[in-house]
Amino acid sequence: MKGTLTSIVLTATLAAPLALAEVDIDKVDDALKTAEQYGFSHYTEIEFEEGGKVEIEGWIDDSTDAEVDFAADGTVSSEDKEAREGGPKGVSADTIRYAVETARTKGVTSIESISSEQAGEVEIEGKAGDGKAVELNVVTAQRD
């Protein structure tokens, strides 16, 4: 039987204003859909910027690392692709969706960035409903 083990660390900070723009947590799925249409299969970083822009870093196949900036309307404003060995790094869109839903249950209402340094781990930076900056680390591991 497969299950998901989830570990959550939520840190509230009183840091200086965030450098990137935040988007409503409900808009994250729109960015993922745009990235999936482009061809992304794994994600290492998603940053939301002013004017509805989004920068996505990840893999578009097993050997191509990509960094793509999308305009608010979903068109590509810049792209950088590089062939790499060793297979894709990061996490799937489903893992990000799971982490975002977990963040929602912990009171996160807007998101600035999402990153993954290794498979099964997602870090979300954003704000809670009270306006405080938060950092949420979600660790998922499949088990049999």
Coordinates of C-alpha atoms in Angstrom, one line a residue, residues 4-124:
T4 CA 2.6 9.8 1.6
L5 CA 4.6 10.8 4.6
T6 CA 4.6 14.6 5.1
S7 CA 6.8 16.7 7.3
I8 CA 6.1 20.4 7.6
V9 CA 8.1 23.2 9.0
L10 CA 6.4 26.6 9.2
T11 CA 8.5 29.6 10.1
A12 CA 7.0 33.0 10.5
T13 CA 9.3 35.9 10.1
L14 CA 9.2 39.7 10.6
A15 CA 11.6 40.2 7.8
A16 CA 11.9 43.3 5.6
P17 CA 9.5 43.5 2.6
L18 CA 9.8 40.6 0.1
A19 CA 11.8 41.4 -3.0
L20 CA 9.6 39.5 -5.4
A21 CA 5.9 39.9 -6.0
E22 CA 3.3 37.6 -4.4
V23 CA 0.4 36.0 -6.1
D24 CA -2.7 34.7 -4.6
I25 CA -2.3 31.0 -3.8
D26 CA -5.0 30.1 -6.3
K27 CA -2.9 31.5 -9.2
V28 CA -0.1 29.0 -8.7
D29 CA -1.9 26.3 -10.7
D30 CA -2.2 28.7 -13.6
A31 CA 1.6 29.1 -13.7
L32 CA 2.0 25.3 -13.5
K33 CA -0.4 24.8 -16.4
T34 CA 1.5 27.3 -18.5
A35 CA 4.8 25.6 -17.7
E36 CA 3.3 22.1 -18.5
Q37 CA 2.1 23.4 -21.9
Y38 CA 5.6 24.6 -22.5
G39 CA 6.9 21.1 -21.7
F40 CA 8.2 21.3 -18.2
S41 CA 8.2 18.0 -16.3
H42 CA 10.2 18.8 -13.2
Y43 CA 10.6 22.1 -11.3
T44 CA 13.5 23.5 -9.3
E45 CA 12.2 27.1 -8.8
I46 CA 9.2 29.2 -9.5
E47 CA 9.3 32.9 -8.8
F48 CA 6.4 35.3 -9.2
E49 CA 7.4 38.8 -10.3
E50 CA 5.7 42.2 -10.7
G51 CA 3.1 42.6 -13.5
G52 CA 2.0 38.9 -13.4
K53 CA 5.3 37.6 -14.8
V54 CA 6.7 34.2 -13.6
E55 CA 10.1 32.7 -13.9
I56 CA 10.3 29.0 -14.0
E57 CA 13.4 26.8 -13.7
G58 CA 13.4 23.1 -14.2
W59 CA 13.6 20.3 -16.8
I60 CA 11.7 19.9 -20.0
D61 CA 12.9 16.4 -20.6
D62 CA 15.4 14.0 -19.2
S63 CA 18.4 15.9 -20.5
T64 CA 17.4 19.6 -20.9
D65 CA 17.5 22.1 -18.1
A66 CA 15.6 25.2 -18.8
E67 CA 14.9 28.7 -17.3
V68 CA 11.9 30.4 -18.9
D69 CA 10.3 33.7 -18.2
F70 CA 6.6 34.0 -19.0
A71 CA 4.7 37.2 -19.4
A72 CA 1.4 37.7 -17.6
D73 CA -0.5 36.4 -20.7
G74 CA 1.5 33.2 -20.8
T75 CA 3.8 34.1 -23.7
V76 CA 7.5 33.4 -23.4
S77 CA 9.5 36.5 -22.8
S78 CA 12.9 34.8 -22.4
E79 CA 14.3 31.3 -22.4
D80 CA 17.6 29.6 -21.7
K81 CA 18.0 25.9 -22.3
E82 CA 21.0 23.7 -21.6
A83 CA 21.7 20.0 -22.2
R84 CA 22.7 18.2 -19.0
E85 CA 23.5 14.7 -18.0
G86 CA 22.2 12.9 -14.9
G87 CA 18.5 13.2 -15.4
P88 CA 15.9 15.7 -14.2
K89 CA 16.2 17.4 -10.8
G90 CA 13.4 18.9 -8.8
V91 CA 9.9 17.8 -8.3
S92 CA 6.8 17.2 -10.4
A93 CA 3.9 19.6 -10.8
D94 CA 1.8 17.2 -8.7
T95 CA 4.3 17.5 -5.8
I96 CA 4.1 21.3 -6.1
R97 CA 0.3 21.2 -6.1
Y98 CA 0.4 19.0 -3.0
A99 CA 2.8 21.4 -1.2
V100 CA 0.7 24.4 -2.2
E101 CA -2.4 22.8 -0.8
T102 CA -0.5 22.0 2.4
A103 CA 0.5 25.6 2.6
R104 CA -3.1 26.7 2.2
T105 CA -4.1 24.5 5.2
K106 CA -1.4 26.3 7.2
G107 CA -2.8 29.7 6.5
V108 CA -0.6 30.8 3.5
T109 CA -2.7 33.1 1.2
S110 CA -0.1 34.4 -1.2
I111 CA 3.1 32.9 -2.6
E112 CA 6.3 34.6 -3.7
S113 CA 8.4 31.6 -4.7
I114 CA 8.5 27.9 -4.7
S115 CA 11.8 25.9 -4.8
S116 CA 13.0 22.4 -4.6
E117 CA 16.6 21.4 -3.9
Q118 CA 16.0 17.7 -4.0
A119 CA 13.2 15.3 -4.8
G120 CA 10.4 15.2 -2.4
E121 CA 11.2 18.6 -0.7
V122 CA 9.5 21.8 -1.5
E123 CA 10.0 25.2 0.1
I124 CA 7.3 27.9 -0.3

